[in-house]
XYZ file of C-alpha atoms in Angstrom:
714
model
C -12.053 22.959 -1.415
C -12.045 26.087 -3.520
C -12.189 26.095 -7.312
C -9.162 26.185 -9.601
C -10.301 28.593 -12.300
C -7.988 31.274 -13.631
C -4.675 29.417 -13.447
C -2.243 30.772 -16.064
C 0.358 29.018 -18.178
C 3.842 28.660 -16.663
C 6.937 29.750 -18.553
C 9.390 26.913 -19.302
C 12.998 26.842 -20.459
C 14.089 24.620 -23.287
C 15.388 21.582 -21.516
C 16.966 18.379 -22.754
C 18.164 20.132 -25.913
C 14.808 20.545 -27.709
C 11.730 22.775 -27.298
C 8.993 21.257 -25.183
C 5.386 22.374 -25.589
C 3.796 22.248 -22.184
C 0.074 21.678 -21.601
C -1.944 23.734 -19.185
C -0.921 22.962 -15.600
C -2.749 20.382 -13.586
C -4.817 21.110 -10.514
C -1.778 20.243 -8.415
C 0.034 23.386 -9.549
C -2.334 25.861 -7.928
C -1.325 27.602 -4.716
C -2.047 26.268 -1.254
C -4.553 29.112 -0.880
C -6.960 26.804 -2.727
C -7.137 24.622 0.382
C -9.845 25.365 2.931
C -8.627 27.383 5.893
C -5.480 28.724 4.212
C -5.342 32.499 4.252
C -2.513 34.840 3.210
C -0.592 34.474 6.482
C -0.666 30.685 6.453
C 0.104 30.610 2.732
C 3.262 32.654 3.356
C 4.319 30.286 6.155
C 3.669 27.366 3.810
C 5.821 28.898 1.066
C 8.667 29.373 3.543
C 8.346 25.662 4.323
C 8.476 24.722 0.638
C 4.736 24.172 0.286
C 3.742 26.660 -2.401
C 1.269 24.444 -4.288
C -1.194 21.647 -3.669
C 1.275 19.335 -5.386
C 3.949 20.346 -2.871
C 1.626 19.220 -0.093
C 1.047 15.880 -1.799
C 4.760 15.327 -2.232
C 5.550 16.279 1.396
C 5.353 12.663 2.429
C 5.081 11.693 6.107
C 8.361 10.965 7.844
C 6.591 8.209 9.769
C 3.167 6.803 10.588
C 1.947 6.517 14.129
C 0.150 3.286 14.878
C -2.376 5.193 16.954
C -4.923 3.405 19.027
C -5.728 5.984 21.709
C -5.210 4.589 25.193
C -6.192 5.818 28.652
C -3.109 6.844 30.609
C -3.877 4.378 33.365
C -3.891 1.446 30.917
C -0.228 1.903 29.937
C 1.945 -0.535 31.874
C 5.608 0.001 32.659
C 7.757 -0.607 29.561
C 4.778 -0.274 27.185
C 4.606 2.313 24.382
C 1.272 3.896 23.479
C -0.552 7.018 22.331
C -2.614 9.158 24.698
C -4.706 12.334 24.439
C -3.894 14.451 27.508
C -4.161 17.934 28.973
C -1.188 19.857 30.395
C -1.819 20.120 34.157
C 1.241 22.101 35.268
C 2.693 25.488 34.419
C 5.148 25.860 31.495
C 8.317 24.045 32.610
C 11.920 25.149 32.348
C 14.491 22.929 30.637
C 17.084 21.349 32.923
C 20.212 19.289 32.320
C 21.143 15.861 33.615
C 24.616 14.914 32.400
C 24.681 15.436 28.635
C 20.871 15.387 28.343
C 18.586 18.398 28.264
C 15.165 17.519 29.696
C 11.744 19.156 29.757
C 9.078 17.675 32.032
C 5.480 18.599 32.807
C 2.500 16.927 34.480
C -0.216 15.780 32.040
C -3.441 13.885 32.555
C -6.688 12.479 31.221
C -9.815 11.102 32.909
C -7.949 7.954 33.962
C -5.021 9.569 35.744
C -1.960 11.805 35.647
C 1.728 11.302 34.820
C 4.890 13.321 34.270
C 5.734 13.545 30.560
C 9.401 14.112 29.663
C 11.057 15.295 26.432
C 14.787 14.739 25.881
C 17.108 17.192 24.053
C 14.229 19.380 22.872
C 14.456 22.443 25.146
C 12.403 24.617 22.761
C 9.306 22.540 23.604
C 9.043 24.213 27.005
C 7.491 27.288 25.401
C 4.745 25.199 23.807
C 3.487 23.492 26.965
C 0.942 25.928 28.370
C -1.312 24.823 31.187
C -4.663 23.719 29.775
C -3.433 22.869 26.268
C -4.336 19.489 24.783
C -1.552 17.235 23.492
C -1.369 13.999 21.578
C 1.612 12.067 22.945
C 3.253 8.818 21.923
C 5.759 7.549 24.439
C 7.078 4.771 26.644
C 5.739 4.381 30.185
C 8.241 3.904 32.984
C 8.223 4.119 36.767
C 9.237 7.794 36.401
C 6.520 8.786 33.927
C 6.136 8.917 30.147
C 9.208 9.377 27.894
C 7.785 11.172 24.839
C 8.843 9.992 21.369
C 6.366 11.997 19.248
C 3.868 14.686 20.065
C 1.619 17.320 18.600
C -0.454 20.176 19.916
C -4.143 19.361 19.391
C -5.462 22.636 20.800
C -3.777 25.471 22.705
C -4.830 26.610 26.154
C -8.025 28.666 26.119
C -9.126 27.436 22.698
C -12.244 25.774 24.043
C -13.134 22.139 23.479
C -10.458 20.382 21.391
C -11.357 18.876 18.062
C -12.134 15.218 18.624
C -9.168 13.018 17.794
C -10.205 9.853 16.037
C -8.660 6.631 17.238
C -7.214 4.641 14.369
C -4.029 3.149 12.972
C -1.424 4.632 10.628
C -1.791 8.320 11.294
C 0.792 10.244 9.212
C 3.419 12.375 10.929
C 4.514 14.994 8.387
C 7.767 16.979 8.561
C 6.782 20.229 10.254
C 8.091 23.684 11.126
C 7.522 26.058 14.037
C 4.751 27.753 12.025
C 3.218 24.573 10.603
C 2.661 21.737 13.103
C 2.149 18.182 11.825
C -1.580 18.339 12.528
C -2.091 21.282 10.168
C -0.097 19.677 7.356
C -2.072 16.477 7.887
C -5.324 18.419 7.509
C -4.052 19.929 4.250
C -2.977 16.495 3.023
C -6.471 15.136 3.757
C -7.856 17.708 1.313
C -5.051 17.425 -1.229
C -5.256 13.649 -1.667
C -8.636 14.148 -3.358
C -6.603 15.543 -6.268
C -3.926 12.837 -6.233
C -5.395 11.222 -9.399
C -4.271 14.387 -11.246
C -0.601 13.682 -10.469
C 1.493 13.163 -13.608
C 2.613 9.576 -14.085
C 6.378 9.262 -13.964
C 6.468 5.715 -15.330
C 5.549 4.577 -18.851
C 2.365 2.497 -19.030
C 4.140 -0.604 -20.362
C 6.632 -0.466 -17.493
C 3.871 -0.210 -14.894
C 2.073 -3.143 -16.523
C 5.259 -5.219 -16.705
C 6.079 -4.645 -13.045
C 2.454 -4.689 -11.875
C 2.645 -1.190 -10.420
C -0.440 0.836 -9.587
C -1.093 4.458 -10.509
C 0.968 7.241 -8.971
C -2.206 8.865 -7.614
C -3.199 5.758 -5.680
C 0.356 5.399 -4.373
C 0.428 9.022 -3.175
C -2.887 8.554 -1.366
C -1.661 5.377 0.316
C 1.669 6.972 1.252
C -0.215 9.564 3.311
C -3.212 7.563 4.548
C -2.659 3.797 4.232
C -5.204 1.239 5.327
C -2.524 -1.230 6.386
C 1.218 -1.614 6.831
C 1.307 -3.703 3.649
C -0.397 -0.947 1.632
C 2.060 1.614 3.013
C 5.074 -0.489 2.012
C 3.631 -1.127 -1.458
C 3.103 2.631 -1.947
C 6.619 3.368 -0.744
C 8.163 0.909 -3.175
C 5.990 2.174 -6.065
C 6.957 5.806 -5.479
C 10.563 4.894 -4.685
C 10.910 2.983 -7.944
C 9.543 5.977 -9.857
C 12.008 8.329 -8.144
C 14.955 6.077 -8.878
C 13.822 5.476 -12.467
C 13.482 9.200 -13.182
C 16.810 9.919 -11.504
C 18.570 7.337 -13.659
C 16.836 8.697 -16.767
C 18.019 12.165 -15.781
C 21.636 11.032 -15.395
C 21.558 9.031 -18.628
C 20.117 12.034 -20.458
C 22.813 14.267 -19.063
C 25.543 11.821 -20.074
C 24.187 11.568 -23.633
C 23.563 15.300 -24.123
C 27.031 16.150 -22.819
C 28.748 13.674 -25.109
C 26.747 14.631 -28.186
C 27.009 18.379 -27.613
C 30.597 18.562 -28.922
C 33.021 15.945 -30.186
C 36.341 15.371 -28.451
C 39.802 14.978 -29.996
C 40.965 11.451 -30.791
C 44.339 10.661 -29.233
C 44.976 7.382 -31.028
C 46.923 4.612 -29.319
C 49.724 5.117 -26.763
C 53.082 5.984 -28.343
C 56.779 5.884 -27.535
C 56.796 8.663 -24.935
C 54.174 6.941 -22.802
C 56.005 3.641 -23.210
C 59.317 5.157 -22.088
C 57.647 6.752 -19.091
C 56.042 3.477 -17.987
C 59.411 1.715 -18.300
C 61.128 4.441 -16.258
C 58.809 4.091 -13.250
C 60.632 2.718 -10.187
C 57.703 0.371 -9.548
C 55.405 -1.847 -11.584
C 51.845 -0.499 -11.987
C 49.239 -2.565 -10.159
C 46.672 -4.638 -12.031
C 44.017 -2.024 -11.140
C 46.183 0.767 -12.571
C 46.737 -1.174 -15.797
C 42.971 -1.716 -16.072
C 42.485 2.041 -15.589
C 45.001 2.741 -18.384
C 42.977 0.471 -20.677
C 39.682 2.208 -19.806
C 41.240 5.590 -20.505
C 42.750 4.429 -23.815
C 39.287 3.467 -25.068
C 37.785 6.788 -23.934
C 40.517 8.918 -25.478
C 40.094 7.421 -28.932
C 36.282 7.301 -29.021
C 35.664 10.756 -30.463
C 33.334 11.505 -27.534
C 34.504 13.442 -24.472
C 35.690 11.168 -21.694
C 33.751 11.652 -18.465
C 35.322 9.108 -16.130
C 35.437 9.011 -12.342
C 38.587 7.439 -10.904
C 37.985 6.271 -7.348
C 40.921 5.022 -5.373
C 41.942 3.848 -1.965
C 44.321 6.118 -0.095
C 47.740 5.450 -1.631
C 46.348 3.359 -4.486
C 48.155 5.423 -7.128
C 45.512 7.690 -8.662
C 48.168 10.287 -9.522
C 50.040 7.752 -11.656
C 46.847 7.122 -13.629
C 46.309 10.881 -14.005
C 49.876 11.358 -15.298
C 49.299 8.534 -17.800
C 46.211 10.306 -19.155
C 47.982 13.681 -19.327
C 50.959 12.199 -21.168
C 48.547 10.662 -23.642
C 47.260 14.197 -24.344
C 50.745 15.687 -24.702
C 51.836 12.878 -26.986
C 48.819 13.566 -29.230
C 49.755 17.242 -29.526
C 47.272 18.596 -26.982
C 47.552 20.316 -23.626
C 46.521 18.926 -20.250
C 45.451 20.615 -17.008
C 45.108 19.268 -13.475
C 42.842 21.261 -11.133
C 42.924 20.690 -7.353
C 40.659 22.312 -4.741
C 43.408 23.704 -2.464
C 46.826 25.251 -2.883
C 48.295 22.618 -0.558
C 47.031 19.767 -2.722
C 48.063 21.519 -5.968
C 51.562 22.063 -4.591
C 51.803 18.442 -3.499
C 50.762 17.340 -6.982
C 53.541 19.522 -8.392
C 56.089 17.763 -6.178
C 54.756 14.336 -7.181
C 54.726 15.195 -10.892
C 58.258 16.501 -10.691
C 59.318 13.123 -9.337
C 57.246 11.035 -11.792
C 58.271 13.046 -14.864
C 61.959 13.440 -13.991
C 63.110 10.958 -16.634
C 61.126 12.593 -19.459
C 61.986 16.155 -18.341
C 58.541 17.396 -19.352
C 58.039 21.047 -18.368
C 54.947 22.062 -16.418
C 53.777 25.083 -14.447
C 51.898 25.580 -11.176
C 49.207 28.268 -11.107
C 47.549 29.236 -7.810
C 46.539 32.419 -6.064
C 50.055 32.560 -4.589
C 51.890 32.385 -7.921
C 54.093 35.519 -8.375
C 52.849 37.916 -11.061
C 55.895 37.484 -13.314
C 55.703 33.682 -13.167
C 51.990 33.843 -13.806
C 52.383 36.053 -16.907
C 55.008 33.731 -18.351
C 52.846 30.649 -17.781
C 49.771 32.306 -19.315
C 51.711 33.413 -22.394
C 53.144 29.926 -22.901
C 49.736 28.298 -22.449
C 48.120 30.624 -24.979
C 50.891 30.009 -27.522
C 50.938 26.246 -26.974
C 54.572 26.270 -25.826
C 53.533 24.932 -22.406
C 51.702 21.622 -22.563
C 51.020 20.791 -18.908
C 49.704 22.965 -16.088
C 48.578 22.327 -12.519
C 46.595 24.663 -10.335
C 43.604 25.526 -8.228
C 40.435 27.290 -9.395
C 42.853 29.931 -10.719
C 42.899 27.776 -13.875
C 39.297 28.732 -14.698
C 39.846 32.504 -14.579
C 39.072 34.306 -17.873
C 42.728 35.310 -18.332
C 43.766 31.650 -18.634
C 43.617 30.640 -22.319
C 44.796 27.381 -23.847
C 45.998 26.796 -27.388
C 44.836 23.167 -27.589
C 43.385 21.933 -24.289
C 42.602 18.257 -24.782
C 42.371 16.818 -21.262
C 41.333 18.056 -17.810
C 41.980 16.158 -14.597
C 39.785 17.372 -11.731
C 41.025 16.106 -8.363
C 38.648 15.787 -5.423
C 36.037 16.824 -7.967
C 33.136 16.852 -5.476
C 34.700 19.978 -3.918
C 34.128 21.936 -7.118
C 30.724 23.274 -8.054
C 29.047 22.609 -11.389
C 29.822 26.118 -12.622
C 33.539 25.745 -11.865
C 33.771 22.473 -13.775
C 31.789 23.998 -16.630
C 34.231 26.924 -16.835
C 37.196 24.566 -17.249
C 35.289 22.522 -19.826
C 34.653 25.664 -21.897
C 38.398 26.238 -22.401
C 38.724 23.366 -24.874
C 39.542 23.683 -28.555
C 36.890 25.648 -30.470
C 34.040 23.329 -31.356
C 35.434 20.456 -29.307
C 35.137 19.338 -25.694
C 38.186 18.309 -23.661
C 38.319 14.852 -22.135
C 37.759 14.952 -18.364
C 39.110 12.563 -15.738
C 37.523 13.137 -12.337
C 39.357 11.792 -9.291
C 38.281 11.233 -5.728
C 40.070 9.698 -2.753
C 36.697 8.869 -1.212
C 35.880 5.252 -2.063
C 32.226 5.030 -3.087
C 30.186 1.829 -2.830
C 28.909 0.719 -6.240
C 25.252 1.034 -5.310
C 25.726 4.660 -4.322
C 28.005 5.505 -7.240
C 25.147 4.520 -9.577
C 22.927 7.041 -7.810
C 25.297 9.954 -7.297
C 27.599 9.423 -10.283
C 25.430 7.550 -12.773
C 26.304 10.108 -15.463
C 30.004 9.166 -15.264
C 31.872 6.026 -16.224
C 33.681 4.731 -13.162
C 37.003 3.015 -12.505
C 38.031 1.894 -9.035
C 41.533 1.252 -7.669
C 41.283 -1.247 -4.821
C 44.791 -2.675 -4.972
C 47.599 -0.990 -3.045
C 51.126 -0.802 -4.458
C 53.556 -3.526 -3.417
C 55.363 -2.792 -0.162
C 52.555 -0.831 1.501
C 52.068 -2.088 5.038
C 48.832 -1.961 7.032
C 48.573 0.829 9.603
C 48.048 -0.302 13.200
C 45.115 1.713 14.573
C 44.079 2.066 18.237
C 41.692 4.150 20.352
C 43.518 5.502 23.428
C 41.779 7.254 26.324
C 42.953 10.358 28.178
C 44.313 8.238 31.006
C 46.932 6.859 28.599
C 47.830 10.152 26.905
C 51.381 10.114 28.288
C 51.826 6.495 27.127
C 50.778 7.549 23.607
C 53.232 10.433 23.562
C 56.062 8.307 24.915
C 55.406 5.901 22.033
C 55.517 8.864 19.638
C 58.795 10.145 21.117
C 60.351 6.699 20.720
C 59.536 6.708 17.006
C 60.942 10.235 16.649
C 64.205 9.155 18.314
C 64.448 6.445 15.642
C 64.412 9.200 13.024
C 60.760 8.886 12.015
C 58.273 11.779 11.709
C 54.686 12.209 12.856
C 51.410 14.122 12.473
C 49.183 15.452 15.252
C 45.730 16.267 13.869
C 43.367 18.688 15.626
C 39.710 19.363 14.712
C 39.916 23.168 15.067
C 42.126 26.001 13.850
C 41.259 28.254 16.788
C 39.718 27.527 20.184
C 35.931 27.890 20.297
C 33.480 28.134 23.167
C 30.752 26.515 21.056
C 32.775 23.626 19.609
C 34.760 21.329 21.884
C 38.128 20.192 20.646
C 41.777 21.082 20.509
C 42.914 23.987 18.313
C 45.942 23.351 16.101
C 47.744 26.611 16.901
C 47.400 26.290 20.666
C 48.254 22.589 20.611
C 51.442 23.214 18.610
C 52.578 25.772 21.199
C 51.673 23.459 24.082
C 53.568 20.528 22.562
C 56.658 22.684 21.943
C 56.727 23.515 25.651
C 55.575 20.106 26.869
C 55.597 16.558 25.521
C 57.627 17.400 22.392
C 59.962 20.079 23.748
C 63.014 18.117 22.543
C 61.756 17.967 18.951
C 60.962 20.355 16.102
C 57.211 21.013 15.830
C 55.626 22.614 12.749
C 52.109 23.938 12.148
C 49.802 23.714 9.119
C 46.178 24.820 8.783
C 43.903 26.295 6.138
C 43.887 29.857 7.487
C 47.634 30.336 7.090
C 48.947 32.416 4.198
C 49.729 30.275 1.175
C 53.457 30.977 1.448
C 53.413 29.895 5.119
C 51.569 26.691 4.230
C 54.027 25.909 1.452
C 56.972 26.532 3.797
C 55.489 24.321 6.546
C 54.807 21.499 4.113
C 58.239 21.792 2.485
C 59.998 21.780 5.860
C 58.172 18.631 6.928
C 58.787 16.885 3.607
C 62.492 17.755 3.851
C 62.747 16.407 7.408
C 63.432 19.846 8.881
C 60.523 19.413 11.316
C 59.817 16.225 13.239
C 56.120 16.672 13.975
C 53.485 18.523 11.962
C 50.483 19.716 13.973
C 47.697 20.208 11.461
C 44.003 20.332 10.736
C 42.272 18.265 8.060
C 44.090 20.311 5.399
C 46.452 17.316 5.254
C 43.756 14.719 4.526
C 44.644 14.550 0.821
C 47.836 15.004 -1.134
C 50.508 14.961 1.604
C 53.097 12.297 0.796
C 55.931 11.955 3.326
C 57.066 8.296 3.505
C 59.109 8.943 6.662
C 55.950 9.884 8.623
C 54.943 6.736 10.508
C 52.781 7.970 13.413
C 49.576 9.975 13.453
C 47.780 11.100 16.608
C 44.211 12.321 16.004
C 42.723 14.420 18.792
C 38.943 14.238 19.385
C 38.411 11.498 16.767
C 34.659 11.551 17.419
C 34.560 14.922 15.633
C 35.452 13.320 12.283
C 33.524 11.110 9.897
C 34.859 7.631 9.233
C 35.769 8.443 5.629
C 37.643 11.551 6.789
C 39.528 9.489 9.367
C 40.422 7.057 6.586
C 41.813 9.909 4.476
C 43.850 11.175 7.408
C 45.223 7.735 8.232
C 46.352 7.450 4.631
C 49.042 10.075 5.288
C 51.060 7.460 7.216
C 52.109 4.012 6.081
C 53.422 5.363 2.779
C 56.934 4.036 3.330
C 58.571 0.715 4.200
C 58.358 1.135 8.008
C 55.547 0.009 10.289
C 53.058 2.831 10.884
C 50.516 3.701 13.547
C 47.335 5.775 13.907
C 46.319 6.681 17.465
C 42.805 8.027 18.107
C 43.324 9.966 21.328
C 40.611 11.034 23.750
C 37.705 9.836 25.859
C 34.675 9.131 23.682
C 31.080 8.112 24.354
C 29.987 4.463 23.966
C 28.163 5.339 20.719
C 31.254 7.065 19.303
C 33.415 4.119 20.369
C 31.191 1.688 18.457
C 31.528 3.892 15.381
C 35.309 4.221 15.753
C 35.661 0.458 16.165
C 34.459 0.108 12.560
C 37.394 2.273 11.503
C 39.899 0.512 13.773
C 39.020 -2.949 12.482
C 39.322 -2.373 8.724
C 41.464 -0.520 6.210
C 39.032 -1.210 3.365
C 38.046 2.292 2.296
C 34.966 1.057 0.460
C 33.665 -0.730 3.565
C 34.418 2.356 5.674
C 32.642 4.629 3.184
C 29.583 2.386 3.230
C 29.491 2.478 7.028
C 29.961 6.263 6.976
C 27.056 6.617 4.572
C 24.776 4.632 6.831
C 25.785 6.776 9.803
C 26.099 10.243 8.262
C 24.230 10.245 4.952
C 25.162 11.154 1.378
C 25.705 14.874 1.754
C 28.795 14.574 3.885
C 30.522 12.557 1.215
C 29.551 14.442 -1.873
C 29.372 18.049 -0.757
C 28.847 20.369 -3.704
C 28.299 17.431 -6.005
C 24.811 17.314 -4.558
C 23.979 20.792 -5.877
C 21.191 20.263 -8.384
C 20.949 16.536 -7.741
C 17.342 15.720 -6.815
C 16.915 14.723 -3.196
C 14.904 11.586 -2.683
C 11.574 11.994 -0.924
C 10.733 8.301 -0.701
C 13.566 6.124 -2.012
C 16.606 5.311 0.102
C 19.488 4.575 -2.297
C 21.440 2.861 0.467
C 18.619 0.534 1.535
C 16.792 0.082 -1.773
C 19.708 -1.520 -3.610
C 17.701 -4.078 -5.611
C 15.029 -1.485 -6.400
C 17.701 0.898 -7.646
C 19.264 -1.741 -9.888
C 15.867 -2.497 -11.463
C 15.166 1.207 -11.952
C 18.546 1.708 -13.616
C 17.936 -1.248 -15.928
C 14.489 0.068 -16.902
C 15.823 3.576 -17.605
C 18.715 2.182 -19.671
C 16.313 0.063 -21.722
C 14.098 3.069 -22.463
C 17.009 5.338 -23.444
C 18.585 2.625 -25.597
C 15.442 2.250 -27.717
C 14.409 5.924 -27.578
C 17.535 8.067 -26.951
C 15.809 11.328 -27.938
C 12.660 10.557 -25.902
C 10.400 11.073 -28.921
C 8.029 8.136 -28.544
C 4.847 8.484 -26.526
C 6.460 6.919 -23.465
C 9.685 8.881 -23.975
C 7.861 12.182 -24.353
C 5.973 11.500 -21.133
C 9.226 10.830 -19.251
C 10.731 13.945 -20.817
C 7.832 16.034 -19.594
C 8.060 14.677 -16.051
C 11.800 15.336 -15.952
C 11.104 18.929 -16.931
C 8.296 19.257 -14.407
C 10.170 17.865 -11.441
C 13.846 18.403 -12.151
C 14.049 21.636 -14.143
C 16.884 23.033 -12.027
C 18.840 19.793 -12.207
C 18.531 19.634 -15.980
C 19.748 23.183 -16.382
C 22.698 22.657 -14.048
C 23.589 19.371 -15.688
C 23.535 20.797 -19.186
C 27.316 20.968 -19.438
C 28.255 19.490 -16.066
C-alpha cells in the first residue's frame, strides 16, 4: 500500500449550532488511489460507484458472504448447492425467454466434467461469458444443469492462467457495478482492512464497556472477512447498534436544535369558540381524537414549537384534529395555514372545512395554482393585514408573495410528499423571532418501530379508532374470467342509487408498462359495461379546473362512476360511493391499496372493494394480506417488509442516512436499545460538550454532514 503523506485539511461547515475544530483527517480519508493497483481510470470508476476514499471501501460492506468450499463439478449431486471454479466452454450465448423468465445458458467445465450453467432474468450477462474465461459460480445442481445464484469473473478469456482461487469459508460478496466486479472490490477491501483500526469510534467508551462491544475497527474487519458465522453476526450487531445509536442521536439533536432555535407562541388553554365548535359537531369525537386534542393542548402552551406527527387510519378523523388545532390558533389571535400536496386534496379539505366550520361561520381562503388572480390578490392582502385568519392551499402557500401577519400554526398534510426545503419555507413565515407550531399529518399508518427510525425527531400521535357507524369494506380478488360478474354486481349497486370508483394504474396507455389507462377505460366503459350510467374521469394530468369539475360532479351525484388514477387515494370523501374496482391490483403497494379502499365505506351502506385481474401466485399471496385485514398499521408493516422504507416515505428520506448494516425492521430490540442509549446521553449532555458528547458530535459531522445541514430547520 502506498504512503499517505501530503493529505490536506478538509473544510467543514458549522454544524449542530456551534463551531467544531476538526483534527487532521485519518488515513481512511485518502483517495482510493492509495490502494495498490488503482490508477486514474479505476479511481474514476470507483468515484462513480461512491468509493472515493479508503474509508468508503471499508464502509462498502458485503451484501452477503459465500460459504465457499470449492467443489469439483462432478461431486455436486442433484438438488445440492455448491461453489465451483469453471471455464466457459461454449461461445457467448444469446438470451432467450421461457414464459415470463429470461434465461442465459452456456456450457462450463472443470477437470471433473462439464455442465450447462443457467442464469435467470439477467440477460446482460450474455456479453460477459466469453469462451475461455474463468468463472466462480455458486448454484444448485439439477438434472438440467447448474442454476446460478452468484457468480464472478475470475479471469477473462485470453488473460493467461487465472489467479489461484483459495478454497475457504465466508468469502465476501460486495455490491458491484459493471466497471467494478465483486472480486476487485474484495481485493481493495483486503488492503483497506489493514487501516480499519484508524476508523473513528461512533460509540462512547463507557457505552461500549457497558454493552461489552468491541472496537469499530475489529467489527469492520470481521464484517468483511469473518472467521466464523458467529463472528460475522457479532460484527453486524456491533456496527448496526452504532448506526442506530448515531441515527437516534442525530434525530434527537435535530429536535432539540429546532425547538431551541426560536420560541413559539403560547396559546393558553382552549376557550369558548373551541368549546362551541366541539358541541356543534354532528358526532362525538373518538377516544383517540380526544387524546390527540390533549397532546396538542400541551404542545401549544409549552413555549416551544410543536413538531407533532398525526398518523391516522383511513377515515379516522385526522381533519377534525387539524381543525381543532387551527381553531386553537385563531382563538389565541394567530393565523393558521393548511398545506396539501395536490390541488385535489386542497380542494377536498376546503369542502370538508366548509362543512365542519359551518356553525362558527369562520372565513377561510383556498390558494392554489388555479386560484383566479383577483381572488388571489384579495386573499394575500387579507393575510398580510391579519384580516384573514385561516388559509388552505398547495405549495403556493410558500411563495415569497404570501405574507402572514401572525402565523402561529401550520398543518402539513401528507407531509412526506413535501421536501425539507418546502417545509422550511413555510416555517420561515412565522412571526418575527418566533417559530410557528407545526402539525404534520399522514394517512399512511406507520409501525412504531419504524416511526422511531424515520420520524424520531417528531412527537407522534396515532388514530387507530374509526368513527362510530363506519362499516368494514368487503374486499375480494376477482379474476378476468369473472369480469362480467364483477360489473353486473357494480351495475346492481348503481341501480340502487349508489356510486362507484374504477381505479386504473396509468393515465395513458404504455408499451413498456402493462395496465389499463384511465382515459381509454372511461371511454370503453361508456360504450360498454356502463353505457346506461354517467361515467366521469379524474387523473393528475388534467387541468386543475377540469379536476375540480370532475370531483364536484361526482360529489354532487351528477356522475355515477368516477374512473380515476391514484389521485383519489387521499382526500376524496363521497359517502354515497360504496363500490371500488381496482384494475391491475398487483401494480400497487399494499399501503396504497389501503388508501384507495378508504374512499369507500365512508357512509352507512355496506361497501365493497374488488381487485380485478389475473395475478401471479406471488402477487396473490401479497394481495391476500390486504384482503384479510383492514388494520392499516398491519398492512403498512407488511408493505414495509415487501417493498422497503423508501416507498412509504418518499421525499422524507432526503437527507436521512441510509443504513449500511442495520435493518430497522428486523433489528427492533437493537433499535430500542440504541434509542435508549442516545436519549440517556443527550439528557445528561444536551450540548454534547463532555468528552463522550464531543466524540459523538464529531462522528455525526463526519458521517452525516448533509443530513445535519438539511435538518437544521426541518
